[in-house]
Tab-separated table of C-alpha atoms in Angstrom:
chain	number	residue	atom	x	y	z
A	1	UNK	CA	68.770	154.925	73.920
A	2	UNK	CA	71.321	153.226	71.789
A	3	UNK	CA	74.786	152.653	72.875
A	4	UNK	CA	76.803	155.847	72.620
A	5	UNK	CA	80.408	154.827	72.978
A	6	UNK	CA	82.703	151.922	72.419
A	7	UNK	CA	85.008	150.167	74.851
A	8	UNK	CA	88.541	149.771	73.573
A	9	UNK	CA	89.882	146.292	74.161
A	10	UNK	CA	88.475	143.067	75.538
A	11	UNK	CA	88.210	143.397	79.317
A	12	UNK	CA	90.977	145.995	79.685
A	13	UNK	CA	90.924	149.771	79.512
A	14	UNK	CA	93.503	150.206	76.812
A	15	UNK	CA	95.635	153.268	76.220
A	16	UNK	CA	96.786	152.891	72.623
A	17	UNK	CA	99.777	155.041	71.794
A	18	UNK	CA	100.254	156.474	68.332
A	19	UNK	CA	103.917	155.482	68.398
A	20	UNK	CA	106.080	152.909	70.111
A	21	UNK	CA	104.329	149.853	68.667
A	22	UNK	CA	106.406	146.677	68.713
A	23	UNK	CA	105.482	144.514	65.712
A	24	UNK	CA	106.164	140.935	64.722
A	25	UNK	CA	107.074	140.314	61.106
A	26	UNK	CA	104.562	138.141	59.229
A	27	UNK	CA	105.491	134.559	58.462
A	28	UNK	CA	104.504	132.907	55.214
A	29	UNK	CA	101.477	130.652	55.496
A	30	UNK	CA	101.021	127.282	53.812
A	31	UNK	CA	100.029	128.962	50.548
A	32	UNK	CA	103.189	131.065	50.587
A	33	UNK	CA	101.383	134.309	51.345
A	34	UNK	CA	102.508	136.470	54.315
A	35	UNK	CA	100.446	136.343	57.496
A	36	UNK	CA	99.128	139.427	59.328
A	37	UNK	CA	101.349	141.998	61.031
A	38	UNK	CA	100.697	141.807	64.784
A	39	UNK	CA	101.356	144.751	67.099
A	40	UNK	CA	101.425	145.243	70.864
A	41	UNK	CA	100.375	148.823	71.660
A	42	UNK	CA	101.152	150.049	75.206
A	43	UNK	CA	98.223	149.583	77.591
A	44	UNK	CA	97.276	150.523	81.138
A	45	UNK	CA	94.703	149.420	83.679
A	46	UNK	CA	93.579	151.204	86.855
A	47	UNK	CA	92.828	149.582	90.199
A	48	UNK	CA	90.977	151.394	92.981
A	49	UNK	CA	90.426	150.303	96.578
A	50	UNK	CA	86.992	152.005	96.537
A	51	UNK	CA	85.874	150.877	93.066
A	52	UNK	CA	87.712	147.874	91.620
A	53	UNK	CA	90.548	146.541	93.814
A	54	UNK	CA	91.331	143.806	91.278
A	55	UNK	CA	91.095	143.299	87.530
A	56	UNK	CA	91.880	140.650	84.946
A	57	UNK	CA	94.638	141.774	82.593
A	58	UNK	CA	94.834	140.117	79.169
A	59	UNK	CA	97.077	140.678	76.141
A	60	UNK	CA	95.839	143.509	73.957
A	61	UNK	CA	97.430	142.701	70.620
A	62	UNK	CA	96.226	144.269	67.369
A	63	UNK	CA	96.516	143.270	63.724
A	64	UNK	CA	95.326	144.377	60.306
A	65	UNK	CA	91.706	145.515	60.316
A	66	UNK	CA	89.226	142.733	59.480
A	67	UNK	CA	91.943	140.048	59.553
A	68	UNK	CA	90.744	136.608	60.644
A	69	UNK	CA	92.935	133.785	61.910
A	70	UNK	CA	93.186	131.105	64.621
A	71	UNK	CA	96.668	130.205	65.848
A	72	UNK	CA	98.354	128.578	68.858
A	73	UNK	CA	100.749	130.877	70.703
A	74	UNK	CA	103.168	130.846	73.609
A	75	UNK	CA	102.619	133.882	75.817
A	76	UNK	CA	105.177	134.953	78.418
A	77	UNK	CA	104.055	137.349	81.160
A	78	UNK	CA	106.700	139.187	83.178
A	79	UNK	CA	104.939	140.865	86.128
A	80	UNK	CA	108.011	141.528	88.290
A	81	UNK	CA	107.462	145.260	87.889
A	82	UNK	CA	104.167	144.919	89.817
A	83	UNK	CA	105.725	143.412	92.949
A	84	UNK	CA	105.414	146.584	95.028
A	85	UNK	CA	101.855	147.555	94.047
A	86	UNK	CA	99.828	144.429	93.264
A	87	UNK	CA	99.430	140.744	93.953
A	88	UNK	CA	99.422	138.663	90.771
A	89	UNK	CA	97.550	135.426	90.048
A	90	UNK	CA	98.164	133.873	86.635
A	91	UNK	CA	95.359	132.271	84.655
A	92	UNK	CA	94.749	128.702	83.566
A	93	UNK	CA	97.294	127.252	81.171
A	94	UNK	CA	100.181	129.196	82.717
A	95	UNK	CA	103.273	127.751	84.410
A	96	UNK	CA	104.645	130.349	86.830
A	97	UNK	CA	108.084	130.843	88.327
A	98	UNK	CA	107.695	133.685	90.751
A	99	UNK	CA	106.170	136.633	88.875
A	100	UNK	CA	107.076	135.302	85.430
A	101	UNK	CA	104.749	132.835	83.696
A	102	UNK	CA	104.751	130.950	80.408
A	103	UNK	CA	101.256	130.289	79.069
A	104	UNK	CA	99.854	128.107	76.292
A	105	UNK	CA	97.330	130.273	74.456
A	106	UNK	CA	95.256	130.463	71.307
A	107	UNK	CA	94.987	133.802	69.530
A	108	UNK	CA	92.052	134.683	67.284
A	109	UNK	CA	91.726	137.498	64.796
A	110	UNK	CA	87.929	137.908	64.761
A	111	UNK	CA	87.735	140.284	61.806
A	112	UNK	CA	86.973	143.353	63.939
A	113	UNK	CA	87.497	146.749	62.327
A	114	UNK	CA	89.925	147.748	65.095
A	115	UNK	CA	92.050	144.640	64.465
A	116	UNK	CA	91.530	143.288	67.980
A	117	UNK	CA	93.037	139.859	68.699
A	118	UNK	CA	91.218	137.666	71.212
A	119	UNK	CA	93.314	135.887	73.845
A	120	UNK	CA	92.464	133.215	76.414
A	121	UNK	CA	95.196	133.873	78.942
A	122	UNK	CA	96.292	136.643	81.281
A	123	UNK	CA	96.535	137.408	84.994
A	124	UNK	CA	94.541	138.944	87.819
A	125	UNK	CA	96.121	141.946	89.552
A	126	UNK	CA	94.930	142.978	93.035
A	127	UNK	CA	96.024	146.019	95.036
A	128	UNK	CA	98.499	145.250	97.800
A	129	UNK	CA	97.437	146.361	101.265
A	130	UNK	CA	98.653	149.834	102.114
A	131	UNK	CA	99.404	150.934	98.560
A	132	UNK	CA	98.104	154.464	98.027
A	133	UNK	CA	96.515	156.131	94.959
A	134	UNK	CA	99.151	157.446	92.593
A	135	UNK	CA	101.433	154.412	92.796
A	136	UNK	CA	102.032	152.332	89.679
A	137	UNK	CA	103.930	149.332	88.357
A	138	UNK	CA	104.663	147.731	85.010
A	139	UNK	CA	104.505	144.380	83.233
A	140	UNK	CA	105.602	142.974	79.864
A	141	UNK	CA	103.786	140.410	77.690
A	142	UNK	CA	105.512	138.604	74.807
A	143	UNK	CA	103.878	136.223	72.341
A	144	UNK	CA	105.351	133.852	69.756
A	145	UNK	CA	103.379	131.939	67.142
A	146	UNK	CA	103.906	130.012	63.895
A	147	UNK	CA	101.923	132.819	62.261
A	148	UNK	CA	104.766	135.318	62.581
A	149	UNK	CA	108.571	135.494	62.905
A	150	UNK	CA	110.068	136.458	66.244
A	151	UNK	CA	107.875	137.720	69.082
A	152	UNK	CA	105.442	140.564	69.591
A	153	UNK	CA	105.882	142.553	72.802
A	154	UNK	CA	103.404	144.639	74.770
A	155	UNK	CA	104.349	146.965	77.639
A	156	UNK	CA	101.663	147.500	80.263
A	157	UNK	CA	101.125	149.514	83.404
A	158	UNK	CA	98.917	149.090	86.457
A	159	UNK	CA	97.913	152.383	88.072
A	160	UNK	CA	96.559	152.618	91.615
A	161	UNK	CA	93.585	154.936	92.133
A	162	UNK	CA	91.114	156.204	89.562
A	163	UNK	CA	88.670	159.068	89.022
A	164	UNK	CA	84.961	158.324	88.763
A	165	UNK	CA	82.904	161.203	87.374
A	166	UNK	CA	79.142	160.824	87.788
A	167	UNK	CA	76.536	163.362	86.604
A	168	UNK	CA	73.802	164.702	88.862
A	169	UNK	CA	70.149	163.950	88.015
A	170	UNK	CA	68.574	166.139	85.343
A	171	UNK	CA	65.149	167.800	85.270
A	172	UNK	CA	62.284	166.444	83.131
A	173	UNK	CA	60.116	168.907	81.149
A	174	UNK	CA	56.470	168.465	80.114
A	175	UNK	CA	54.090	170.488	77.983
A	176	UNK	CA	56.773	171.889	75.689
A	177	UNK	CA	55.804	173.702	72.504
A	178	UNK	CA	57.234	172.712	69.136
A	179	UNK	CA	59.779	175.361	68.157
A	180	UNK	CA	60.553	176.331	71.748
A	181	UNK	CA	63.859	176.077	73.637
A	182	UNK	CA	64.482	174.071	76.805
A	183	UNK	CA	67.552	174.302	79.081
A	184	UNK	CA	69.332	171.903	81.421
A	185	UNK	CA	72.007	172.577	84.041
A	186	UNK	CA	74.701	169.896	84.000
A	187	UNK	CA	76.883	169.105	87.004
A	188	UNK	CA	79.002	166.147	88.073
A	189	UNK	CA	81.064	164.889	91.019
A	190	UNK	CA	84.286	162.881	91.287
A	191	UNK	CA	83.305	159.831	93.368
A	192	UNK	CA	86.690	158.168	92.823
A	193	UNK	CA	89.892	158.145	94.873
A	194	UNK	CA	92.142	160.017	92.432
A	195	UNK	CA	91.865	163.447	90.787
A	196	UNK	CA	90.572	163.520	87.237
A	197	UNK	CA	92.972	164.914	84.646
A	198	UNK	CA	90.442	167.115	82.926
A	199	UNK	CA	86.902	166.135	82.028
A	200	UNK	CA	84.714	165.546	79.011
A	201	UNK	CA	80.924	165.571	78.905
A	202	UNK	CA	78.807	163.809	76.306
A	203	UNK	CA	75.374	165.265	75.489
A	204	UNK	CA	73.172	162.980	73.391
A	205	UNK	CA	69.801	164.129	72.053
A	206	UNK	CA	67.046	161.938	70.657
A	207	UNK	CA	65.864	162.619	67.080
A	208	UNK	CA	64.173	165.948	66.436
A	209	UNK	CA	66.038	167.793	69.193
A	210	UNK	CA	69.041	169.993	68.363
A	211	UNK	CA	71.615	172.169	70.098
A	212	UNK	CA	70.633	175.821	70.392
A	213	UNK	CA	74.243	177.036	70.715
A	214	UNK	CA	77.615	175.911	69.421
A	215	UNK	CA	80.689	175.904	71.680
A	216	UNK	CA	84.209	175.767	70.325
A	217	UNK	CA	85.403	173.275	72.956
A	218	UNK	CA	82.739	170.768	71.883
A	219	UNK	CA	82.791	168.258	69.023
A	220	UNK	CA	79.407	167.706	67.360
A	221	UNK	CA	77.952	164.787	65.422
A	222	UNK	CA	75.030	165.851	63.251
A	223	UNK	CA	72.410	163.227	62.421
A	224	UNK	CA	71.805	161.768	58.999
A	225	UNK	CA	68.038	161.664	58.667
A	226	UNK	CA	65.866	161.239	61.758
A	227	UNK	CA	68.541	160.113	64.206
A	228	UNK	CA	70.426	161.014	67.376
A	229	UNK	CA	72.726	164.032	67.609
A	230	UNK	CA	75.661	164.366	69.988
A	231	UNK	CA	78.151	166.809	71.434
A	232	UNK	CA	81.323	165.894	73.305
A	233	UNK	CA	82.606	168.876	75.299
A	234	UNK	CA	86.232	168.940	76.461
A	235	UNK	CA	87.662	170.553	79.606
A	236	UNK	CA	91.326	169.461	79.495
A	237	UNK	CA	92.634	172.067	81.949
A	238	UNK	CA	90.243	171.228	84.772
A	239	UNK	CA	91.360	168.966	87.619
A	240	UNK	CA	88.411	167.521	89.546
A	241	UNK	CA	89.608	166.139	92.883
A	242	UNK	CA	87.734	163.396	94.776
A	243	UNK	CA	84.608	164.769	96.447
A	244	UNK	CA	84.506	167.867	94.248
A	245	UNK	CA	81.412	168.910	92.255
A	246	UNK	CA	81.624	171.074	89.147
A	247	UNK	CA	78.947	172.365	86.772
A	248	UNK	CA	78.616	174.013	83.383
A	249	UNK	CA	79.082	177.763	83.695
A	250	UNK	CA	75.589	178.198	82.254
A	251	UNK	CA	72.686	175.885	81.377
A	252	UNK	CA	72.808	174.235	77.958
A	253	UNK	CA	69.866	175.053	75.646
A	254	UNK	CA	68.173	172.727	73.161
A	255	UNK	CA	65.615	173.352	70.415
A	256	UNK	CA	62.388	171.349	70.272
A	257	UNK	CA	61.927	170.438	66.603
A	258	UNK	CA	58.638	169.988	64.763
A	259	UNK	CA	59.015	166.168	64.824
A	260	UNK	CA	59.365	165.964	68.633
A	261	UNK	CA	56.722	164.543	70.924
A	262	UNK	CA	58.583	162.322	73.393
A	263	UNK	CA	62.315	163.093	73.524
A	264	UNK	CA	65.293	162.897	75.815
A	265	UNK	CA	68.788	164.064	76.717
A	266	UNK	CA	71.491	161.736	77.991
A	267	UNK	CA	74.532	163.114	79.840
A	268	UNK	CA	77.700	161.052	80.365
A	269	UNK	CA	80.736	162.449	82.238
A	270	UNK	CA	84.250	161.041	81.846
A	271	UNK	CA	87.858	162.033	82.459
A	272	UNK	CA	89.298	163.966	79.540
A	273	UNK	CA	90.664	161.686	76.791
A	274	UNK	CA	89.165	158.614	78.477
A	275	UNK	CA	90.516	155.744	76.339
A	276	UNK	CA	87.279	153.765	76.793
A	277	UNK	CA	85.144	156.167	74.798
A	278	UNK	CA	84.903	157.632	71.308
A	279	UNK	CA	82.263	159.481	69.331
A	280	UNK	CA	80.714	157.547	66.480
A	281	UNK	CA	77.831	157.568	64.049
A	282	UNK	CA	78.575	160.419	61.655
A	283	UNK	CA	80.840	163.280	60.658
A	284	UNK	CA	82.413	165.087	63.626
A	285	UNK	CA	82.856	168.863	63.486
A	286	UNK	CA	84.115	171.364	66.054
A	287	UNK	CA	81.812	174.066	67.420
A	288	UNK	CA	82.405	177.691	66.510
A	289	UNK	CA	81.001	179.807	69.373
A	290	UNK	CA	82.458	180.938	72.672
A	291	UNK	CA	83.854	178.144	74.872
A	292	UNK	CA	81.626	176.437	77.417
A	293	UNK	CA	83.129	176.820	80.875
A	294	UNK	CA	83.019	174.925	84.158
A	295	UNK	CA	82.517	176.307	87.670
A	296	UNK	CA	83.186	174.716	91.045
A	297	UNK	CA	79.990	174.068	93.007
A	298	UNK	CA	81.568	172.238	95.965
A	299	UNK	CA	85.330	172.074	96.504
A	300	UNK	CA	87.035	168.821	97.378
A	301	UNK	CA	89.947	168.319	99.791
A	302	UNK	CA	93.470	169.276	98.782
A	303	UNK	CA	95.508	166.295	97.580
A	304	UNK	CA	99.017	165.656	96.277
A	305	UNK	CA	97.982	162.632	94.239
A	306	UNK	CA	98.731	163.124	90.554
A	307	UNK	CA	95.620	163.364	88.333
A	308	UNK	CA	94.679	160.545	85.963
A	309	UNK	CA	92.456	160.171	82.894
A	310	UNK	CA	92.123	156.385	83.323
A	311	UNK	CA	89.021	155.036	85.097
A	312	UNK	CA	88.697	151.504	86.400
A	313	UNK	CA	87.265	148.886	84.050
A	314	UNK	CA	83.509	149.373	83.743
A	315	UNK	CA	83.350	152.314	86.183
A	316	UNK	CA	82.405	154.925	83.585
A	317	UNK	CA	78.690	154.352	83.126
A	318	UNK	CA	77.799	155.040	79.530
A	319	UNK	CA	74.154	155.072	80.622
A	320	UNK	CA	74.763	158.392	82.365
A	321	UNK	CA	71.694	160.298	83.476
A	322	UNK	CA	68.639	161.124	81.358
A	323	UNK	CA	66.147	163.982	81.139
A	324	UNK	CA	62.821	163.420	79.368
A	325	UNK	CA	61.139	166.090	77.255
A	326	UNK	CA	57.465	165.911	76.292
A	327	UNK	CA	56.087	168.243	73.638
A	328	UNK	CA	52.483	168.805	72.618
A	329	UNK	CA	52.481	166.909	69.325
A	330	UNK	CA	50.901	163.891	67.605
A	331	UNK	CA	51.885	160.835	65.565
A	332	UNK	CA	49.297	159.335	63.205
A	333	UNK	CA	49.951	155.584	63.205
A	334	UNK	CA	48.174	153.250	60.802
A	335	UNK	CA	48.167	149.913	58.977
A	336	UNK	CA	47.709	148.904	55.336
A	337	UNK	CA	47.777	145.610	53.397
A	338	UNK	CA	47.924	145.072	49.656
A	339	UNK	CA	45.346	142.898	47.840
A	340	UNK	CA	46.121	139.180	47.568
A	341	UNK	CA	45.481	136.822	44.652
A	342	UNK	CA	46.110	133.088	44.441
A	343	UNK	CA	44.684	129.705	43.578
A	344	UNK	CA	44.531	126.625	45.744
A	345	UNK	CA	48.014	125.427	46.722
A	346	UNK	CA	49.677	128.786	46.019
A	347	UNK	CA	51.801	130.598	48.613
A	348	UNK	CA	51.094	134.334	48.577
A	349	UNK	CA	52.630	137.223	50.519
A	350	UNK	CA	50.557	139.603	52.606
A	351	UNK	CA	52.681	142.741	52.940
A	352	UNK	CA	51.565	144.420	56.154
A	353	UNK	CA	52.717	148.037	56.351
A	354	UNK	CA	52.876	149.871	59.665
A	355	UNK	CA	53.213	153.590	58.925
A	356	UNK	CA	53.655	156.852	60.787
A	357	UNK	CA	52.078	159.879	59.098
A	358	UNK	CA	53.586	162.204	61.704
A	359	UNK	CA	54.042	165.030	62.197
A	360	UNK	CA	56.049	163.695	65.172
A	361	UNK	CA	58.307	160.682	65.179
A	362	UNK	CA	58.113	157.984	67.816
A	363	UNK	CA	61.060	157.130	70.014
A	364	UNK	CA	61.181	153.836	71.881
A	365	UNK	CA	57.484	153.046	72.446
A	366	UNK	CA	57.158	149.266	72.969
A	367	UNK	CA	53.349	149.589	73.095
A	368	UNK	CA	53.188	149.821	69.306
A	369	UNK	CA	52.155	146.424	67.966
A	370	UNK	CA	49.484	144.813	65.811
A	371	UNK	CA	47.383	141.680	65.435
A	372	UNK	CA	47.230	139.736	62.149
A	373	UNK	CA	44.218	137.496	61.438
A	374	UNK	CA	44.667	135.316	58.337
A	375	UNK	CA	41.771	135.091	55.815
A	376	UNK	CA	39.628	131.932	56.060
A	377	UNK	CA	40.894	129.103	53.875
A	378	UNK	CA	44.576	130.064	54.352
A	379	UNK	CA	47.420	128.932	56.609
A	380	UNK	CA	50.341	131.078	57.739
A	381	UNK	CA	53.553	129.362	56.668
A	382	UNK	CA	55.913	132.172	57.723
A	383	UNK	CA	54.884	135.061	60.007
A	384	UNK	CA	56.631	138.413	59.711
A	385	UNK	CA	59.448	139.542	62.011
A	386	UNK	CA	59.073	138.759	65.705
A	387	UNK	CA	55.393	137.810	65.427
A	388	UNK	CA	53.965	134.868	67.372
A	389	UNK	CA	50.647	133.054	67.722
A	390	UNK	CA	48.343	134.937	70.057
A	391	UNK	CA	47.034	131.591	71.301
A	392	UNK	CA	49.365	128.629	70.631
A	393	UNK	CA	46.341	126.353	70.431
A	394	UNK	CA	44.588	128.447	67.768
A	395	UNK	CA	46.084	128.829	64.289
A	396	UNK	CA	45.820	131.912	62.107
A	397	UNK	CA	46.003	134.821	64.599
A	398	UNK	CA	49.388	136.385	65.278
A	399	UNK	CA	50.587	139.230	67.492
A	400	UNK	CA	53.563	141.390	66.512
A	401	UNK	CA	55.046	143.118	69.571
A	402	UNK	CA	57.183	146.282	69.641
A	403	UNK	CA	56.591	146.592	65.921
A	404	UNK	CA	58.067	150.076	65.453
A	405	UNK	CA	61.472	149.366	67.033
A	406	UNK	CA	63.591	152.027	68.710
A	407	UNK	CA	63.061	154.831	66.181
A	408	UNK	CA	59.965	155.370	64.033
A	409	UNK	CA	60.516	158.433	61.899
A	410	UNK	CA	57.736	160.702	60.689
A	411	UNK	CA	56.585	159.524	57.248
A	412	UNK	CA	58.320	156.242	58.019
A	413	UNK	CA	57.085	152.704	57.427
A	414	UNK	CA	57.913	149.197	58.584
A	415	UNK	CA	57.058	146.223	56.346
A	416	UNK	CA	55.991	142.868	57.773
A	417	UNK	CA	55.617	140.117	55.110
A	418	UNK	CA	53.353	137.196	56.031
A	419	UNK	CA	53.560	134.064	53.830
A	420	UNK	CA	50.125	132.416	53.382
A	421	UNK	CA	49.270	129.095	51.750
A	422	UNK	CA	45.886	128.988	50.001
A	423	UNK	CA	44.280	125.770	51.279
A	424	UNK	CA	40.813	126.498	49.882
A	425	UNK	CA	39.577	129.226	47.593
A	426	UNK	CA	36.757	131.066	49.345
A	427	UNK	CA	35.438	134.049	47.355
A	428	UNK	CA	35.872	137.268	49.302
A	429	UNK	CA	37.834	135.602	52.110
A	430	UNK	CA	38.845	138.440	54.423
A	431	UNK	CA	41.195	138.615	57.384
A	432	UNK	CA	42.305	141.653	59.364
A	433	UNK	CA	45.238	143.593	60.794
A	434	UNK	CA	44.724	145.975	63.710
A	435	UNK	CA	46.819	147.915	66.185
A	436	UNK	CA	46.897	146.288	69.602
A	437	UNK	CA	45.766	149.556	71.176
A	438	UNK	CA	44.911	153.084	70.142
A	439	UNK	CA	47.624	155.250	71.660
A	440	UNK	CA	46.735	158.636	73.170
A	441	UNK	CA	49.042	160.598	70.864
A	442	UNK	CA	47.466	159.104	67.697
A	443	UNK	CA	44.816	161.596	66.442
A	444	UNK	CA	43.284	159.316	63.795
A	445	UNK	CA	41.759	155.947	64.811
A	446	UNK	CA	40.241	155.354	61.369
A	447	UNK	CA	43.447	153.854	59.945
A	448	UNK	CA	44.280	151.695	62.974
A	449	UNK	CA	43.046	148.599	61.105
A	450	UNK	CA	42.825	147.251	57.558
A	451	UNK	CA	41.273	144.198	55.842
A	452	UNK	CA	43.359	141.332	54.452
A	453	UNK	CA	41.417	140.347	51.333
A	454	UNK	CA	42.158	137.232	49.240
A	455	UNK	CA	40.695	137.210	45.692
């Protein structure tokens, strides 16, 4: 499946506040125009003795969306507020005096839509022995640069202990009927060392599948065309303590659409309002039905540690867990090539078309590929896409692997242009394109190949 979330920040789980930004005023550049406004939103990082006892902490400055620049900067890191909770080791280019360091840095605006600024300096924070979950400390980063007046300041926090919500395995389903409904029970456990402040569960369906019910505590992203659909369900009032397992109050139902043959459901579980994750890919709308509830399956031990919504860096697996659905359906795959005309010395284009006549789409089948054999008297000057010689010692025959890509919609097509030079004109010169194999879900082998005819 494609990636379903985005990580905020470069190497740091960033909590970006809506207010409290400290900005540096833009300086005029050599052309007299003002430079970008740079901001330092508050950030936080979690350390956990059982998950990630140390982490590299870098500046998390932001600027105008899509701004690009490259500027030297002096970065000052004041980590005295971490003395009781973490050991600090400053990075290369820093001159330290106790827990305060001055660092020579270079800041880059890489043109990202979120305005992220890339930094080369920072520090590594490691949990001090004996420090318990729930403790925290603070640090301050200041940066000055010729690109702006004054300094930009960023307040940061290091939290000790973190939740880690992991979903239980799902159940695969075979032999489904198009138009039917299939259900999955979703449960997850906190494998971290700190209670989770609420929870949110992402449900991602492959194209053709849809949600059978709408819940008012879930945000939905509907697909545009033959694409993935998603729901992000929120449980802000639920505290999941370490060792505790919770589950949806009832199984979630999904509809098997007429374009489904091989499909799947991905489930990702996160603390509520996890700053590392956001829905993307379409218009988000809130569900309208009754709320989806949670129930406790196995209670965890009582704890006085305050809950947190901040996981350690990289602990929230966006791969989650996956259920596969197989429906009784077919996809008619085929190949076609237009007629070619040219005289000696000409370069002509053979447009190879790989098509799917449906009724089902194809999701992530790397077995789909084809072989291209050039007509006699021609040389391939530019093969299509990721095609390569089947035998490096023999010219003229190419193999195109994984030709359909991740998603191959019903009634879809993929074009592969091959550039051919006409070395000799041979009347009726004929080459060939053919699928590498006839797949079991393809009901029609007659269109698995096509001639490549020149003149």
